[in-house]
Amino acid sequence: MSTDPTAPEVRNLKQMLQYQEQAVVSRMLVKNPAGNVTLFAFDGNEGLSEHTAPYDALIIGVEGRAEVTLGGVRHTLGEGDSLLMPANVPHAVHPVGGFKMLLIMIRGVKE
């Protein structure tokens, strides 16, 4: 094991973030000009109301299950499932019990 805190390390996404009662917890894993990667843990009764984002995003289910509404269409997302969400399309996340997901947001490159 390296003593360098910046050294790459294999981590388990399920164990990196714990559920908190009546809360949505998040942890930013990567943030740079190209985009960011955020891990979320939703308590069973918590979610994200409908909103839009200015960038394309990819959701990857890490644990549990959720109903994700994207442009008015409902999708069921479970562990290992992914859903691409285009920029500016309304979306919402409604967990079915505890749910963990990885959100990868990609910013457009300006030329």
PDB file of N, CA and C in Angstrom:
ATOM      1  N   MET A   1       0.843  -1.180   0.000  1.00  0.00           N
ATOM      2  CA  MET A   1       0.000   0.000   0.000  1.00  0.00           C
ATOM      3  C   MET A   1       0.889   1.245   0.000  1.00  0.00           C
ATOM      4  N   SER A   2       0.581   2.176  -0.852  1.00  0.00           N
ATOM      5  CA  SER A   2       1.371   3.396  -0.990  1.00  0.00           C
ATOM      6  C   SER A   2       1.055   4.372   0.146  1.00  0.00           C
ATOM      7  N   THR A   3       2.074   5.124   0.560  1.00  0.00           N
ATOM      8  CA  THR A   3       1.852   6.180   1.558  1.00  0.00           C
ATOM      9  C   THR A   3       1.575   7.513   0.878  1.00  0.00           C
ATOM     10  N   ASP A   4       1.637   7.534  -0.465  1.00  0.00           N
ATOM     11  CA  ASP A   4       1.356   8.748  -1.232  1.00  0.00           C
ATOM     12  C   ASP A   4      -0.154   8.925  -1.340  1.00  0.00           C
ATOM     13  N   PRO A   5      -0.735  10.002  -0.750  1.00  0.00           N
ATOM     14  CA  PRO A   5      -2.198  10.176  -0.791  1.00  0.00           C
ATOM     15  C   PRO A   5      -2.747  10.428  -2.191  1.00  0.00           C
ATOM     16  N   THR A   6      -1.895  10.758  -3.160  1.00  0.00           N
ATOM     17  CA  THR A   6      -2.374  10.993  -4.520  1.00  0.00           C
ATOM     18  C   THR A   6      -2.195   9.765  -5.416  1.00  0.00           C
ATOM     19  N   ALA A   7      -1.646   8.680  -4.875  1.00  0.00           N
ATOM     20  CA  ALA A   7      -1.412   7.471  -5.662  1.00  0.00           C
ATOM     21  C   ALA A   7      -2.748   6.811  -6.025  1.00  0.00           C
ATOM     22  N   PRO A   8      -2.865   6.279  -7.243  1.00  0.00           N
ATOM     23  CA  PRO A   8      -4.091   5.570  -7.629  1.00  0.00           C
ATOM     24  C   PRO A   8      -4.355   4.390  -6.693  1.00  0.00           C
ATOM     25  N   GLU A   9      -5.634   4.160  -6.436  1.00  0.00           N
ATOM     26  CA  GLU A   9      -6.033   3.106  -5.515  1.00  0.00           C
ATOM     27  C   GLU A   9      -7.363   2.516  -5.986  1.00  0.00           C
ATOM     28  N   VAL A  10      -7.490   1.208  -5.926  1.00  0.00           N
ATOM     29  CA  VAL A  10      -8.749   0.552  -6.277  1.00  0.00           C
ATOM     30  C   VAL A  10      -9.722   0.761  -5.121  1.00  0.00           C
ATOM     31  N   ARG A  11     -10.916   1.274  -5.438  1.00  0.00           N
ATOM     32  CA  ARG A  11     -11.938   1.529  -4.420  1.00  0.00           C
ATOM     33  C   ARG A  11     -13.243   0.870  -4.851  1.00  0.00           C
ATOM     34  N   ASN A  12     -14.057   0.461  -3.895  1.00  0.00           N
ATOM     35  CA  ASN A  12     -15.357  -0.137  -4.162  1.00  0.00           C
ATOM     36  C   ASN A  12     -16.427   0.937  -4.038  1.00  0.00           C
ATOM     37  N   LEU A  13     -17.147   1.206  -5.139  1.00  0.00           N
ATOM     38  CA  LEU A  13     -18.146   2.280  -5.141  1.00  0.00           C
ATOM     39  C   LEU A  13     -19.232   2.078  -4.087  1.00  0.00           C
ATOM     40  N   LYS A  14     -19.647   0.843  -3.861  1.00  0.00           N
ATOM     41  CA  LYS A  14     -20.706   0.588  -2.874  1.00  0.00           C
ATOM     42  C   LYS A  14     -20.268   0.987  -1.470  1.00  0.00           C
ATOM     43  N   GLN A  15     -18.973   0.870  -1.191  1.00  0.00           N
ATOM     44  CA  GLN A  15     -18.471   1.131   0.157  1.00  0.00           C
ATOM     45  C   GLN A  15     -17.973   2.562   0.358  1.00  0.00           C
ATOM     46  N   MET A  16     -17.850   3.335  -0.716  1.00  0.00           N
ATOM     47  CA  MET A  16     -17.289   4.680  -0.621  1.00  0.00           C
ATOM     48  C   MET A  16     -18.233   5.701   0.012  1.00  0.00           C
ATOM     49  N   LEU A  17     -19.530   5.398  -0.003  1.00  0.00           N
ATOM     50  CA  LEU A  17     -20.524   6.358   0.495  1.00  0.00           C
ATOM     51  C   LEU A  17     -21.640   5.579   1.179  1.00  0.00           C
ATOM     52  N   GLN A  18     -22.030   6.034   2.366  1.00  0.00           N
ATOM     53  CA  GLN A  18     -23.067   5.349   3.132  1.00  0.00           C
ATOM     54  C   GLN A  18     -24.378   6.128   3.079  1.00  0.00           C
ATOM     55  N   TYR A  19     -25.476   5.407   3.223  1.00  0.00           N
ATOM     56  CA  TYR A  19     -26.793   6.042   3.284  1.00  0.00           C
ATOM     57  C   TYR A  19     -26.913   6.829   4.583  1.00  0.00           C
ATOM     58  N   GLN A  20     -27.647   7.949   4.528  1.00  0.00           N
ATOM     59  CA  GLN A  20     -27.995   8.700   5.732  1.00  0.00           C
ATOM     60  C   GLN A  20     -29.506   8.882   5.733  1.00  0.00           C
ATOM     61  N   GLU A  21     -30.105   8.690   6.896  1.00  0.00           N
ATOM     62  CA  GLU A  21     -31.555   8.757   7.015  1.00  0.00           C
ATOM     63  C   GLU A  21     -32.098  10.093   6.519  1.00  0.00           C
ATOM     64  N   GLN A  22     -33.120  10.015   5.678  1.00  0.00           N
ATOM     65  CA  GLN A  22     -33.822  11.170   5.120  1.00  0.00           C
ATOM     66  C   GLN A  22     -32.884  12.146   4.413  1.00  0.00           C
ATOM     67  N   ALA A  23     -31.918  11.589   3.661  1.00  0.00           N
ATOM     68  CA  ALA A  23     -30.943  12.472   3.002  1.00  0.00           C
ATOM     69  C   ALA A  23     -30.477  11.897   1.665  1.00  0.00           C
ATOM     70  N   VAL A  24     -29.993  12.808   0.844  1.00  0.00           N
ATOM     71  CA  VAL A  24     -29.253  12.453  -0.362  1.00  0.00           C
ATOM     72  C   VAL A  24     -27.819  12.880  -0.073  1.00  0.00           C
ATOM     73  N   VAL A  25     -26.909  11.928  -0.134  1.00  0.00           N
ATOM     74  CA  VAL A  25     -25.509  12.186   0.166  1.00  0.00           C
ATOM     75  C   VAL A  25     -24.727  12.079  -1.136  1.00  0.00           C
ATOM     76  N   SER A  26     -23.755  12.975  -1.335  1.00  0.00           N
ATOM     77  CA  SER A  26     -22.953  12.901  -2.551  1.00  0.00           C
ATOM     78  C   SER A  26     -21.480  13.076  -2.228  1.00  0.00           C
ATOM     79  N   ARG A  27     -20.655  12.520  -3.107  1.00  0.00           N
ATOM     80  CA  ARG A  27     -19.203  12.646  -2.976  1.00  0.00           C
ATOM     81  C   ARG A  27     -18.617  12.843  -4.367  1.00  0.00           C
ATOM     82  N   MET A  28     -17.970  13.986  -4.580  1.00  0.00           N
ATOM     83  CA  MET A  28     -17.327  14.289  -5.858  1.00  0.00           C
ATOM     84  C   MET A  28     -16.039  13.461  -5.941  1.00  0.00           C
ATOM     85  N   LEU A  29     -15.937  12.636  -6.983  1.00  0.00           N
ATOM     86  CA  LEU A  29     -14.757  11.792  -7.159  1.00  0.00           C
ATOM     87  C   LEU A  29     -13.759  12.412  -8.119  1.00  0.00           C
ATOM     88  N   VAL A  30     -14.263  13.120  -9.136  1.00  0.00           N
ATOM     89  CA  VAL A  30     -13.419  13.780 -10.127  1.00  0.00           C
ATOM     90  C   VAL A  30     -14.080  15.094 -10.502  1.00  0.00           C
ATOM     91  N   LYS A  31     -13.274  16.141 -10.601  1.00  0.00           N
ATOM     92  CA  LYS A  31     -13.788  17.421 -11.078  1.00  0.00           C
ATOM     93  C   LYS A  31     -12.674  18.102 -11.859  1.00  0.00           C
ATOM     94  N   ASN A  32     -12.955  18.373 -13.131  1.00  0.00           N
ATOM     95  CA  ASN A  32     -11.999  19.099 -13.963  1.00  0.00           C
ATOM     96  C   ASN A  32     -12.764  19.798 -15.081  1.00  0.00           C
ATOM     97  N   PRO A  33     -12.090  20.586 -15.916  1.00  0.00           N
ATOM     98  CA  PRO A  33     -12.810  21.335 -16.957  1.00  0.00           C
ATOM     99  C   PRO A  33     -13.614  20.474 -17.937  1.00  0.00           C
ATOM    100  N   ALA A  34     -13.265  19.201 -18.095  1.00  0.00           N
ATOM    101  CA  ALA A  34     -13.984  18.327 -19.022  1.00  0.00           C
ATOM    102  C   ALA A  34     -15.283  17.782 -18.437  1.00  0.00           C
ATOM    103  N   GLY A  35     -15.416  17.827 -17.112  1.00  0.00           N
ATOM    104  CA  GLY A  35     -16.625  17.310 -16.488  1.00  0.00           C
ATOM    105  C   GLY A  35     -16.359  16.873 -15.067  1.00  0.00           C
ATOM    106  N   ASN A  36     -17.328  16.115 -14.512  1.00  0.00           N
ATOM    107  CA  ASN A  36     -17.127  15.607 -13.168  1.00  0.00           C
ATOM    108  C   ASN A  36     -17.798  14.256 -12.998  1.00  0.00           C
ATOM    109  N   VAL A  37     -17.365  13.557 -11.955  1.00  0.00           N
ATOM    110  CA  VAL A  37     -17.905  12.245 -11.603  1.00  0.00           C
ATOM    111  C   VAL A  37     -18.300  12.324 -10.134  1.00  0.00           C
ATOM    112  N   THR A  38     -19.587  12.049  -9.855  1.00  0.00           N
ATOM    113  CA  THR A  38     -20.102  12.166  -8.494  1.00  0.00           C
ATOM    114  C   THR A  38     -20.843  10.888  -8.114  1.00  0.00           C
ATOM    115  N   LEU A  39     -20.572  10.405  -6.920  1.00  0.00           N
ATOM    116  CA  LEU A  39     -21.263   9.249  -6.367  1.00  0.00           C
ATOM    117  C   LEU A  39     -22.385   9.757  -5.462  1.00  0.00           C
ATOM    118  N   PHE A  40     -23.591   9.204  -5.611  1.00  0.00           N
ATOM    119  CA  PHE A  40     -24.749   9.592  -4.806  1.00  0.00           C
ATOM    120  C   PHE A  40     -25.282   8.385  -4.045  1.00  0.00           C
ATOM    121  N   ALA A  41     -25.781   8.632  -2.815  1.00  0.00           N
ATOM    122  CA  ALA A  41     -26.508   7.631  -2.034  1.00  0.00           C
ATOM    123  C   ALA A  41     -27.824   8.263  -1.600  1.00  0.00           C
ATOM    124  N   PHE A  42     -28.935   7.668  -2.014  1.00  0.00           N
ATOM    125  CA  PHE A  42     -30.271   8.180  -1.705  1.00  0.00           C
ATOM    126  C   PHE A  42     -30.920   7.296  -0.648  1.00  0.00           C
ATOM    127  N   ASP A  43     -31.380   7.905   0.442  1.00  0.00           N
ATOM    128  CA  ASP A  43     -32.217   7.177   1.377  1.00  0.00           C
ATOM    129  C   ASP A  43     -33.499   6.810   0.629  1.00  0.00           C
ATOM    130  N   GLY A  44     -34.173   5.758   1.042  1.00  0.00           N
ATOM    131  CA  GLY A  44     -35.333   5.247   0.316  1.00  0.00           C
ATOM    132  C   GLY A  44     -36.433   6.231   0.007  1.00  0.00           C
ATOM    133  N   ASN A  45     -36.620   7.241   0.833  1.00  0.00           N
ATOM    134  CA  ASN A  45     -37.700   8.200   0.611  1.00  0.00           C
ATOM    135  C   ASN A  45     -37.230   9.497  -0.018  1.00  0.00           C
ATOM    136  N   GLU A  46     -35.982   9.551  -0.422  1.00  0.00           N
ATOM    137  CA  GLU A  46     -35.411  10.768  -0.990  1.00  0.00           C
ATOM    138  C   GLU A  46     -35.162  10.589  -2.482  1.00  0.00           C
ATOM    139  N   GLY A  47     -35.070  11.678  -3.221  1.00  0.00           N
ATOM    140  CA  GLY A  47     -34.804  11.608  -4.653  1.00  0.00           C
ATOM    141  C   GLY A  47     -34.429  12.981  -5.169  1.00  0.00           C
ATOM    142  N   LEU A  48     -34.436  13.115  -6.466  1.00  0.00           N
ATOM    143  CA  LEU A  48     -34.183  14.399  -7.108  1.00  0.00           C
ATOM    144  C   LEU A  48     -35.406  14.762  -7.924  1.00  0.00           C
ATOM    145  N   SER A  49     -35.979  15.928  -7.658  1.00  0.00           N
ATOM    146  CA  SER A  49     -37.144  16.373  -8.413  1.00  0.00           C
ATOM    147  C   SER A  49     -36.730  16.732  -9.835  1.00  0.00           C
ATOM    148  N   GLU A  50     -37.705  16.881 -10.695  1.00  0.00           N
ATOM    149  CA  GLU A  50     -37.419  17.145 -12.106  1.00  0.00           C
ATOM    150  C   GLU A  50     -36.617  18.430 -12.283  1.00  0.00           C
ATOM    151  N   HIS A  51     -35.580  18.329 -13.096  1.00  0.00           N
ATOM    152  CA  HIS A  51     -34.698  19.462 -13.386  1.00  0.00           C
ATOM    153  C   HIS A  51     -33.981  19.193 -14.709  1.00  0.00           C
ATOM    154  N   THR A  52     -33.239  20.160 -15.189  1.00  0.00           N
ATOM    155  CA  THR A  52     -32.421  19.973 -16.390  1.00  0.00           C
ATOM    156  C   THR A  52     -30.971  20.296 -16.042  1.00  0.00           C
ATOM    157  N   ALA A  53     -30.072  19.854 -16.894  1.00  0.00           N
ATOM    158  CA  ALA A  53     -28.652  20.160 -16.751  1.00  0.00           C
ATOM    159  C   ALA A  53     -28.138  20.586 -18.127  1.00  0.00           C
ATOM    160  N   PRO A  54     -27.191  21.504 -18.160  1.00  0.00           N
ATOM    161  CA  PRO A  54     -26.704  22.012 -19.447  1.00  0.00           C
ATOM    162  C   PRO A  54     -25.718  21.084 -20.157  1.00  0.00           C
ATOM    163  N   TYR A  55     -25.435  19.922 -19.558  1.00  0.00           N
ATOM    164  CA  TYR A  55     -24.446  19.001 -20.129  1.00  0.00           C
ATOM    165  C   TYR A  55     -25.023  17.603 -20.250  1.00  0.00           C
ATOM    166  N   ASP A  56     -24.476  16.817 -21.176  1.00  0.00           N
ATOM    167  CA  ASP A  56     -24.821  15.398 -21.245  1.00  0.00           C
ATOM    168  C   ASP A  56     -24.361  14.731 -19.957  1.00  0.00           C
ATOM    169  N   ALA A  57     -25.100  13.717 -19.521  1.00  0.00           N
ATOM    170  CA  ALA A  57     -24.737  13.002 -18.305  1.00  0.00           C
ATOM    171  C   ALA A  57     -25.050  11.523 -18.479  1.00  0.00           C
ATOM    172  N   LEU A  58     -24.271  10.703 -17.794  1.00  0.00           N
ATOM    173  CA  LEU A  58     -24.481   9.260 -17.777  1.00  0.00           C
ATOM    174  C   LEU A  58     -24.684   8.849 -16.329  1.00  0.00           C
ATOM    175  N   ILE A  59     -25.791   8.145 -16.067  1.00  0.00           N
ATOM    176  CA  ILE A  59     -26.052   7.584 -14.738  1.00  0.00           C
ATOM    177  C   ILE A  59     -25.731   6.101 -14.803  1.00  0.00           C
ATOM    178  N   ILE A  60     -25.030   5.602 -13.788  1.00  0.00           N
ATOM    179  CA  ILE A  60     -24.739   4.176 -13.666  1.00  0.00           C
ATOM    180  C   ILE A  60     -25.227   3.729 -12.292  1.00  0.00           C
ATOM    181  N   GLY A  61     -26.132   2.750 -12.263  1.00  0.00           N
ATOM    182  CA  GLY A  61     -26.624   2.213 -10.994  1.00  0.00           C
ATOM    183  C   GLY A  61     -25.519   1.440 -10.285  1.00  0.00           C
ATOM    184  N   VAL A  62     -25.331   1.728  -9.004  1.00  0.00           N
ATOM    185  CA  VAL A  62     -24.296   1.070  -8.203  1.00  0.00           C
ATOM    186  C   VAL A  62     -24.919   0.073  -7.228  1.00  0.00           C
ATOM    187  N   GLU A  63     -26.061   0.454  -6.636  1.00  0.00           N
ATOM    188  CA  GLU A  63     -26.717  -0.418  -5.662  1.00  0.00           C
ATOM    189  C   GLU A  63     -28.185  -0.043  -5.579  1.00  0.00           C
ATOM    190  N   GLY A  64     -29.053  -1.028  -5.467  1.00  0.00           N
ATOM    191  CA  GLY A  64     -30.482  -0.764  -5.346  1.00  0.00           C
ATOM    192  C   GLY A  64     -31.133  -0.499  -6.694  1.00  0.00           C
ATOM    193  N   ARG A  65     -32.272   0.190  -6.643  1.00  0.00           N
ATOM    194  CA  ARG A  65     -33.063   0.433  -7.848  1.00  0.00           C
ATOM    195  C   ARG A  65     -33.731   1.791  -7.770  1.00  0.00           C
ATOM    196  N   ALA A  66     -33.943   2.406  -8.938  1.00  0.00           N
ATOM    197  CA  ALA A  66     -34.636   3.696  -8.989  1.00  0.00           C
ATOM    198  C   ALA A  66     -35.421   3.805 -10.285  1.00  0.00           C
ATOM    199  N   GLU A  67     -36.446   4.626 -10.229  1.00  0.00           N
ATOM    200  CA  GLU A  67     -37.190   5.018 -11.423  1.00  0.00           C
ATOM    201  C   GLU A  67     -36.628   6.371 -11.841  1.00  0.00           C
ATOM    202  N   VAL A  68     -36.123   6.444 -13.051  1.00  0.00           N
ATOM    203  CA  VAL A  68     -35.576   7.687 -13.576  1.00  0.00           C
ATOM    204  C   VAL A  68     -36.482   8.138 -14.709  1.00  0.00           C
ATOM    205  N   THR A  69     -37.052   9.332 -14.560  1.00  0.00           N
ATOM    206  CA  THR A  69     -37.893   9.893 -15.607  1.00  0.00           C
ATOM    207  C   THR A  69     -37.026  10.810 -16.450  1.00  0.00           C
ATOM    208  N   LEU A  70     -37.020  10.565 -17.751  1.00  0.00           N
ATOM    209  CA  LEU A  70     -36.193  11.323 -18.682  1.00  0.00           C
ATOM    210  C   LEU A  70     -37.073  11.753 -19.846  1.00  0.00           C
ATOM    211  N   GLY A  71     -37.298  13.056 -19.977  1.00  0.00           N
ATOM    212  CA  GLY A  71     -38.141  13.561 -21.048  1.00  0.00           C
ATOM    213  C   GLY A  71     -39.545  12.991 -21.011  1.00  0.00           C
ATOM    214  N   GLY A  72     -40.052  12.753 -19.794  1.00  0.00           N
ATOM    215  CA  GLY A  72     -41.407  12.229 -19.621  1.00  0.00           C
ATOM    216  C   GLY A  72     -41.517  10.717 -19.716  1.00  0.00           C
ATOM    217  N   VAL A  73     -40.430  10.015 -20.010  1.00  0.00           N
ATOM    218  CA  VAL A  73     -40.438   8.547 -20.121  1.00  0.00           C
ATOM    219  C   VAL A  73     -39.774   7.956 -18.882  1.00  0.00           C
ATOM    220  N   ARG A  74     -40.431   6.981 -18.273  1.00  0.00           N
ATOM    221  CA  ARG A  74     -39.924   6.354 -17.054  1.00  0.00           C
ATOM    222  C   ARG A  74     -39.025   5.161 -17.394  1.00  0.00           C
ATOM    223  N   HIS A  75     -37.859   5.128 -16.756  1.00  0.00           N
ATOM    224  CA  HIS A  75     -36.887   4.039 -16.937  1.00  0.00           C
ATOM    225  C   HIS A  75     -36.555   3.462 -15.567  1.00  0.00           C
ATOM    226  N   THR A  76     -36.445   2.134 -15.468  1.00  0.00           N
ATOM    227  CA  THR A  76     -36.015   1.488 -14.234  1.00  0.00           C
ATOM    228  C   THR A  76     -34.520   1.236 -14.339  1.00  0.00           C
ATOM    229  N   LEU A  77     -33.785   1.710 -13.337  1.00  0.00           N
ATOM    230  CA  LEU A  77     -32.333   1.595 -13.327  1.00  0.00           C
ATOM    231  C   LEU A  77     -31.926   0.789 -12.104  1.00  0.00           C
ATOM    232  N   GLY A  78     -31.161  -0.275 -12.316  1.00  0.00           N
ATOM    233  CA  GLY A  78     -30.680  -1.108 -11.223  1.00  0.00           C
ATOM    234  C   GLY A  78     -29.168  -1.173 -11.228  1.00  0.00           C
ATOM    235  N   GLU A  79     -28.634  -1.996 -10.353  1.00  0.00           N
ATOM    236  CA  GLU A  79     -27.194  -2.155 -10.244  1.00  0.00           C
ATOM    237  C   GLU A  79     -26.595  -2.591 -11.579  1.00  0.00           C
ATOM    238  N   GLY A  80     -25.606  -1.836 -12.051  1.00  0.00           N
ATOM    239  CA  GLY A  80     -24.943  -2.156 -13.307  1.00  0.00           C
ATOM    240  C   GLY A  80     -25.616  -1.594 -14.543  1.00  0.00           C
ATOM    241  N   ASP A  81     -26.817  -1.013 -14.382  1.00  0.00           N
ATOM    242  CA  ASP A  81     -27.517  -0.415 -15.518  1.00  0.00           C
ATOM    243  C   ASP A  81     -27.041   1.019 -15.724  1.00  0.00           C
ATOM    244  N   SER A  82     -27.139   1.490 -16.967  1.00  0.00           N
ATOM    245  CA  SER A  82     -26.758   2.872 -17.252  1.00  0.00           C
ATOM    246  C   SER A  82     -27.827   3.534 -18.108  1.00  0.00           C
ATOM    247  N   LEU A  83     -27.872   4.856 -18.027  1.00  0.00           N
ATOM    248  CA  LEU A  83     -28.820   5.639 -18.801  1.00  0.00           C
ATOM    249  C   LEU A  83     -28.141   6.939 -19.192  1.00  0.00           C
ATOM    250  N   LEU A  84     -28.106   7.215 -20.499  1.00  0.00           N
ATOM    251  CA  LEU A  84     -27.541   8.460 -21.002  1.00  0.00           C
ATOM    252  C   LEU A  84     -28.625   9.523 -20.997  1.00  0.00           C
ATOM    253  N   MET A  85     -28.324  10.665 -20.398  1.00  0.00           N
ATOM    254  CA  MET A  85     -29.274  11.766 -20.318  1.00  0.00           C
ATOM    255  C   MET A  85     -28.716  12.934 -21.123  1.00  0.00           C
ATOM    256  N   PRO A  86     -29.329  13.250 -22.254  1.00  0.00           N
ATOM    257  CA  PRO A  86     -28.852  14.376 -23.066  1.00  0.00           C
ATOM    258  C   PRO A  86     -29.019  15.705 -22.334  1.00  0.00           C
ATOM    259  N   ALA A  87     -28.179  16.657 -22.683  1.00  0.00           N
ATOM    260  CA  ALA A  87     -28.248  17.997 -22.100  1.00  0.00           C
ATOM    261  C   ALA A  87     -29.627  18.609 -22.303  1.00  0.00           C
ATOM    262  N   ASN A  88     -30.082  19.359 -21.318  1.00  0.00           N
ATOM    263  CA  ASN A  88     -31.318  20.155 -21.366  1.00  0.00           C
ATOM    264  C   ASN A  88     -32.602  19.356 -21.448  1.00  0.00           C
ATOM    265  N   VAL A  89     -32.568  18.044 -21.203  1.00  0.00           N
ATOM    266  CA  VAL A  89     -33.782  17.227 -21.181  1.00  0.00           C
ATOM    267  C   VAL A  89     -34.199  17.061 -19.718  1.00  0.00           C
ATOM    268  N   PRO A  90     -35.448  17.395 -19.369  1.00  0.00           N
ATOM    269  CA  PRO A  90     -35.890  17.261 -17.983  1.00  0.00           C
ATOM    270  C   PRO A  90     -35.771  15.819 -17.490  1.00  0.00           C
ATOM    271  N   HIS A  91     -35.292  15.675 -16.247  1.00  0.00           N
ATOM    272  CA  HIS A  91     -35.147  14.344 -15.662  1.00  0.00           C
ATOM    273  C   HIS A  91     -35.323  14.421 -14.147  1.00  0.00           C
ATOM    274  N   ALA A  92     -35.673  13.269 -13.555  1.00  0.00           N
ATOM    275  CA  ALA A  92     -35.863  13.152 -12.112  1.00  0.00           C
ATOM    276  C   ALA A  92     -35.455  11.750 -11.686  1.00  0.00           C
ATOM    277  N   VAL A  93     -35.063  11.606 -10.411  1.00  0.00           N
ATOM    278  CA  VAL A  93     -34.656  10.305  -9.868  1.00  0.00           C
ATOM    279  C   VAL A  93     -35.523   9.994  -8.656  1.00  0.00           C
ATOM    280  N   HIS A  94     -36.197   8.819  -8.687  1.00  0.00           N
ATOM    281  CA  HIS A  94     -37.069   8.383  -7.596  1.00  0.00           C
ATOM    282  C   HIS A  94     -36.640   6.979  -7.168  1.00  0.00           C
ATOM    283  N   PRO A  95     -35.819   6.858  -6.115  1.00  0.00           N
ATOM    284  CA  PRO A  95     -35.364   5.552  -5.650  1.00  0.00           C
ATOM    285  C   PRO A  95     -36.509   4.669  -5.161  1.00  0.00           C
ATOM    286  N   VAL A  96     -36.305   3.370  -5.314  1.00  0.00           N
ATOM    287  CA  VAL A  96     -37.206   2.360  -4.766  1.00  0.00           C
ATOM    288  C   VAL A  96     -36.394   1.703  -3.658  1.00  0.00           C
ATOM    289  N   GLY A  97     -36.484   2.245  -2.443  1.00  0.00           N
ATOM    290  CA  GLY A  97     -35.588   1.835  -1.359  1.00  0.00           C
ATOM    291  C   GLY A  97     -34.262   2.578  -1.513  1.00  0.00           C
ATOM    292  N   GLY A  98     -33.237   2.162  -0.768  1.00  0.00           N
ATOM    293  CA  GLY A  98     -31.934   2.805  -0.880  1.00  0.00           C
ATOM    294  C   GLY A  98     -31.366   2.632  -2.283  1.00  0.00           C
ATOM    295  N   PHE A  99     -30.695   3.652  -2.787  1.00  0.00           N
ATOM    296  CA  PHE A  99     -30.158   3.617  -4.148  1.00  0.00           C
ATOM    297  C   PHE A  99     -28.850   4.395  -4.199  1.00  0.00           C
ATOM    298  N   LYS A 100     -27.840   3.783  -4.815  1.00  0.00           N
ATOM    299  CA  LYS A 100     -26.570   4.467  -5.058  1.00  0.00           C
ATOM    300  C   LYS A 100     -26.341   4.525  -6.556  1.00  0.00           C
ATOM    301  N   MET A 101     -25.834   5.663  -7.022  1.00  0.00           N
ATOM    302  CA  MET A 101     -25.569   5.818  -8.447  1.00  0.00           C
ATOM    303  C   MET A 101     -24.322   6.660  -8.659  1.00  0.00           C
ATOM    304  N   LEU A 102     -23.698   6.440  -9.793  1.00  0.00           N
ATOM    305  CA  LEU A 102     -22.569   7.240 -10.228  1.00  0.00           C
ATOM    306  C   LEU A 102     -23.069   8.140 -11.341  1.00  0.00           C
ATOM    307  N   LEU A 103     -22.801   9.439 -11.227  1.00  0.00           N
ATOM    308  CA  LEU A 103     -23.198  10.409 -12.240  1.00  0.00           C
ATOM    309  C   LEU A 103     -21.945  10.946 -12.908  1.00  0.00           C
ATOM    310  N   ILE A 104     -21.877  10.758 -14.210  1.00  0.00           N
ATOM    311  CA  ILE A 104     -20.747  11.262 -14.985  1.00  0.00           C
ATOM    312  C   ILE A 104     -21.280  12.375 -15.874  1.00  0.00           C
ATOM    313  N   MET A 105     -20.851  13.605 -15.605  1.00  0.00           N
ATOM    314  CA  MET A 105     -21.313  14.762 -16.369  1.00  0.00           C
ATOM    315  C   MET A 105     -20.174  15.216 -17.278  1.00  0.00           C
ATOM    316  N   ILE A 106     -20.480  15.327 -18.583  1.00  0.00           N
ATOM    317  CA  ILE A 106     -19.480  15.685 -19.580  1.00  0.00           C
ATOM    318  C   ILE A 106     -19.794  17.078 -20.104  1.00  0.00           C
ATOM    319  N   ARG A 107     -18.850  17.978 -19.954  1.00  0.00           N
ATOM    320  CA  ARG A 107     -19.012  19.334 -20.482  1.00  0.00           C
ATOM    321  C   ARG A 107     -18.575  19.342 -21.936  1.00  0.00           C
ATOM    322  N   GLY A 108     -19.300  20.090 -22.755  1.00  0.00           N
ATOM    323  CA  GLY A 108     -18.924  20.236 -24.160  1.00  0.00           C
ATOM    324  C   GLY A 108     -17.597  20.990 -24.292  1.00  0.00           C
ATOM    325  N   VAL A 109     -16.836  20.626 -25.281  1.00  0.00           N
ATOM    326  CA  VAL A 109     -15.561  21.293 -25.519  1.00  0.00           C
ATOM    327  C   VAL A 109     -15.787  22.426 -26.506  1.00  0.00           C
ATOM    328  N   LYS A 110     -15.373  23.632 -26.134  1.00  0.00           N
ATOM    329  CA  LYS A 110     -15.510  24.780 -27.026  1.00  0.00           C
ATOM    330  C   LYS A 110     -14.260  24.877 -27.889  1.00  0.00           C
ATOM    331  N   GLU A 111     -14.475  25.053 -29.181  1.00  0.00           N
ATOM    332  CA  GLU A 111     -13.322  25.162 -30.101  1.00  0.00           C
ATOM    333  C   GLU A 111     -13.006  26.590 -30.411  1.00  0.00           C
TER     334      GLU A 111
END
